[in-house]
Amino acid sequence: MAAPAIPTIAEAAKRIAAKQLSPVELTRACLDRVRALDDRLHAFVHLTEERALAEAREAERAIMAGASKGPLHGIPIGLKDIVDTKGIPTTCGSKILQDNIPDTDAACAESLAEAGTVLIGKTTTHEFADGGPSFDLPKPPARNPWNTDHFTAGSSSGTGAAVAAGLILGGIGTDTGGSIRGPAALCGIAGIKPTYGLVSRAGVAPAAFSLDHIGPMAWTSEDCALMLQALAGYDARDPASADRPVPNYTAALGSGIKGLKVGVIHHFHEVDYKVSPGTQRGIDGTISALRELGAEIREVQLSPLQDWQACGSLISITERASAYDEWARTRLGDFSERVQRRLMLGALVSGVDYVQAVRRRRELRAELKAAMAGLDIVLTAAAPGEAPKIDNVPIWDVFDRPSFTIPFNVAGYPAMSICAGYGEGGLPVAVQLVGKPFDEATLFRVADAFEKATPHRNARPVLA
Amino acid sequence: MPADISDQTLDFLLARAGLDLTPAQKAELKSVYPGIAAMAERVRKPRGIMAEPAHAYGFNPVDLGEDL
């Protein structure tokens, strides 16, 4: 492991503002790293090198002229390839959309462009944000930069790998059952699934309409806060968009967490599905660190993880089958084998099963609200352990093991994965922090305090 | 909800869904049916007729055309 050579967004923003770092130099450094490493990582499916350099030059010109757009101006980013980008291929990782070039930008792409970011390219995704690592698609799956024999998790696999390896400083992920938090966990970065409705879904291919979230992934939680500031806000194009004021997500960073009340859902990761020893050490270490920083730790009891998994999976399977029904009927063989299997499942879920799941969802959400009364955040695992080998990822993981992340898609609550150390195999382990609806600011405050009090952000993966 | 599914029932569900599967895909789908059945049982609670689904909705300004 070596000290980070690539700055965080916050560091780069300060240096750019002080005219000590050129957006053009920063962009060239990222592109150089892409050229040097991406033949092994497969983090990108499409590079926008010329556009990136043009945007970087324009950012530099504007900043030198005193017209900075803020901390994201001149920052190199990537967009998951299910995010529509005007004039740039958006394939959703599928043979079906190989020739798709949208004529408009997705809302999140628009927001980041308005904030002055520099688009390096489109990042690898599982096909239509589902299925797992597939080798029967036009592009190979992304590899984990901590060890390229290992999985990144998904479906925002390319963004996770690219951020961890320093190919970009931040990027967009989407999360229907854990597709931001899973890659963040296995790649050792920070990723937040915001409250449902906080970030517009307009222009992003659906996985499951009522579970889909868009959010930032970056090396630190502070960087995620800076990105979310640009992404959050009402958008009439998304029927689920929340019309409410957007707070300042970085205002409370550095103010400490003394007196904050943190609930731990021990039974999720110690009873319902036991995590690896390395992950358990990471979680225990996080709890100790938060206690030393002045937080009060409490115990939280919810319905078993399997109940949340059943609810979320039935909704996800059915909504996905509905979204892709036409292609499933007419072009099933054009999907990867993994996604074919997911789409087939839709035939087994009845309409009554689906509505019972949606009724259960209301009950589970009420349960979490009651459990969090008097608490500021709750905490559990983000993933069961370190990244598995990429050729050892189960086909039917939806049945094989419950997800630690899907409960908070079911509830719509904001949830974040941050690095909690390293396991026996030298790969990252993670912890998941969950806030109250629209209280992302408290999540960032806790995560930032933890990251700055521990050494886990000091080491980047080194690819030989 | 039965924990397994007959070939005839599976064929009916696939035909209704419009999915044309190979024999191997059908066998695989049949093998995971108990998992779906178990999930369906988990969400089926004694909740009475008044329990609302999560996505019961209210009209917002966009639905009413008030923001146009």
CSV table of C-alpha atoms in Angstrom, one decimal, chain A residues 234 236 306-307 310-311 313-314 317 328-329 332 340-341 343-345 347-348 352-353 356-363 365 396 398-399, chain B residues 1 10 13-14 16-19 21 25 28-29 32-33 35-36 39-40 42-45 47-49 51-56 62 67:
chain,number,residue,atom,x,y,z
A,234,TYR,CA,-36.7,18.7,-6.7
A,236,ALA,CA,-40.7,17.5,-11.8
A,306,GLN,CA,-34.8,-12.3,6.0
A,307,ASP,CA,-38.2,-10.5,6.3
A,310,ALA,CA,-38.3,-11.2,1.1
A,311,CYS,CA,-40.1,-7.9,0.9
A,313,SER,CA,-36.8,-9.0,-3.4
A,314,LEU,CA,-40.5,-9.7,-4.3
A,317,ILE,CA,-38.3,-9.0,-9.1
A,328,ALA,CA,-38.2,-10.4,-22.0
A,329,ARG,CA,-41.1,-11.6,-24.3
A,332,LEU,CA,-34.9,-12.9,-23.9
A,340,GLN,CA,-32.4,-13.9,-18.1
A,341,ARG,CA,-32.6,-15.8,-14.9
A,343,LEU,CA,-36.4,-11.9,-15.5
A,344,MET,CA,-37.7,-15.4,-15.5
A,345,LEU,CA,-38.4,-15.1,-11.8
A,347,ALA,CA,-43.3,-15.3,-13.8
A,348,LEU,CA,-43.3,-17.0,-10.3
A,352,VAL,CA,-51.2,-10.8,-4.7
A,353,ASP,CA,-47.6,-11.7,-3.6
A,356,GLN,CA,-48.6,-8.2,0.1
A,357,ALA,CA,-44.9,-7.3,-0.2
A,358,VAL,CA,-45.9,-3.6,-0.6
A,359,ARG,CA,-48.2,-3.8,2.4
A,360,ARG,CA,-45.3,-5.5,4.4
A,361,ARG,CA,-43.1,-2.6,3.2
A,362,ARG,CA,-45.3,-0.1,5.0
A,363,GLU,CA,-45.1,-2.1,8.2
A,365,ARG,CA,-40.9,1.2,7.4
A,396,TRP,CA,-28.9,-17.2,-7.1
A,398,VAL,CA,-31.1,-13.6,-3.8
A,399,PHE,CA,-31.9,-16.9,-2.2
B,1,MET,CA,-48.6,-21.4,-0.8
B,10,LEU,CA,-44.9,-23.7,-14.4
B,13,LEU,CA,-47.2,-19.3,-15.6
B,14,LEU,CA,-44.5,-19.0,-18.3
B,16,ARG,CA,-49.0,-16.2,-19.3
B,17,ALA,CA,-45.8,-14.2,-18.9
B,18,GLY,CA,-45.0,-14.8,-22.5
B,19,LEU,CA,-41.6,-16.3,-21.7
B,21,LEU,CA,-37.6,-20.9,-22.0
B,25,GLN,CA,-34.1,-22.9,-17.9
B,28,GLU,CA,-33.6,-24.3,-13.1
B,29,LEU,CA,-36.6,-22.0,-12.5
B,32,VAL,CA,-35.7,-22.1,-7.2
B,33,TYR,CA,-39.4,-21.9,-6.8
B,35,GLY,CA,-37.2,-19.7,-2.5
B,36,ILE,CA,-40.0,-17.5,-4.0
B,39,MET,CA,-40.5,-15.1,0.4
B,40,ALA,CA,-44.2,-14.9,-0.3
B,42,ARG,CA,-42.8,-14.1,4.8
B,43,VAL,CA,-44.7,-11.1,3.6
B,44,ARG,CA,-48.1,-12.7,4.1
B,45,LYS,CA,-49.0,-11.6,7.7
B,47,ARG,CA,-52.9,-7.7,8.9
B,48,GLY,CA,-56.6,-7.5,8.2
B,49,ILE,CA,-58.2,-5.8,5.3
B,51,ALA,CA,-53.6,-2.3,6.0
B,52,GLU,CA,-52.5,0.0,3.2
B,53,PRO,CA,-49.7,-0.7,0.7
B,54,ALA,CA,-46.6,1.5,0.9
B,55,HIS,CA,-47.3,3.2,-2.4
B,56,ALA,CA,-50.8,4.5,-1.7
B,62,VAL,CA,-47.4,18.2,-10.6
B,67,ASP,CA,-46.6,23.9,-11.1
